Amino acid sequence: MSRVLRTFREMLGLLSRGDFSRHCDNLLNEAIQAVEECPADKCKAEITVKITLDYELGRIDIKAEAKSKLPDTVKFMKTPFWAIDGQLSVEHPNQIDMFRVPRAAASRQSEDDDEGEEAAAS
């Protein structure tokens, strides 16, 4: 007498001669490892199992698929840049102007420095 499968679990264990079940076990182990190693405080892994039943003249062919989506293992933070004259800069354009000494003030400061040096020398 032939064996009759009564549960979904029994059927899953027989798909592709047990290879599908082992494949799902591997996906589960990889997902658990990925979430444990996740650099973020919170992450998510996903395993999708798809079972397709094709019926023809009393015969049912079952096709199984399983895939996983794992969290990113490396997270990089954003780095701000500003576009200046079509190029990238790490300095904010307004801050560059804030620390620049205007040319007229720079020449006056240079003259003041020269006078201070002369007075100190005498």
Short mmCIF file of C-alpha atoms in Angstrom, two decimals, residues 2-15 62:
data_model
loop_
_atom_site.label_atom_id
_atom_site.label_comp_id
_atom_site.label_asym_id
_atom_site.label_seq_id
_atom_site.Cartn_x
_atom_site.Cartn_y
_atom_site.Cartn_z
CA SER A 2 1.31 3.48 -0.85
CA ARG A 3 2.14 6.06 1.76
CA VAL A 4 -0.32 8.96 2.05
CA LEU A 5 1.01 12.30 3.22
CA ARG A 6 -1.27 13.97 5.70
CA THR A 7 0.69 17.11 6.67
CA PHE A 8 2.46 19.96 4.99
CA ARG A 9 5.63 19.16 6.97
CA GLU A 10 5.72 15.61 5.59
CA MET A 11 5.42 16.93 2.05
CA LEU A 12 8.17 19.55 2.61
CA GLY A 13 10.56 16.89 3.87
CA LEU A 14 10.15 14.88 0.66
CA LEU A 15 10.55 17.70 -1.86
CA ILE A 62 5.04 20.27 -6.66
#
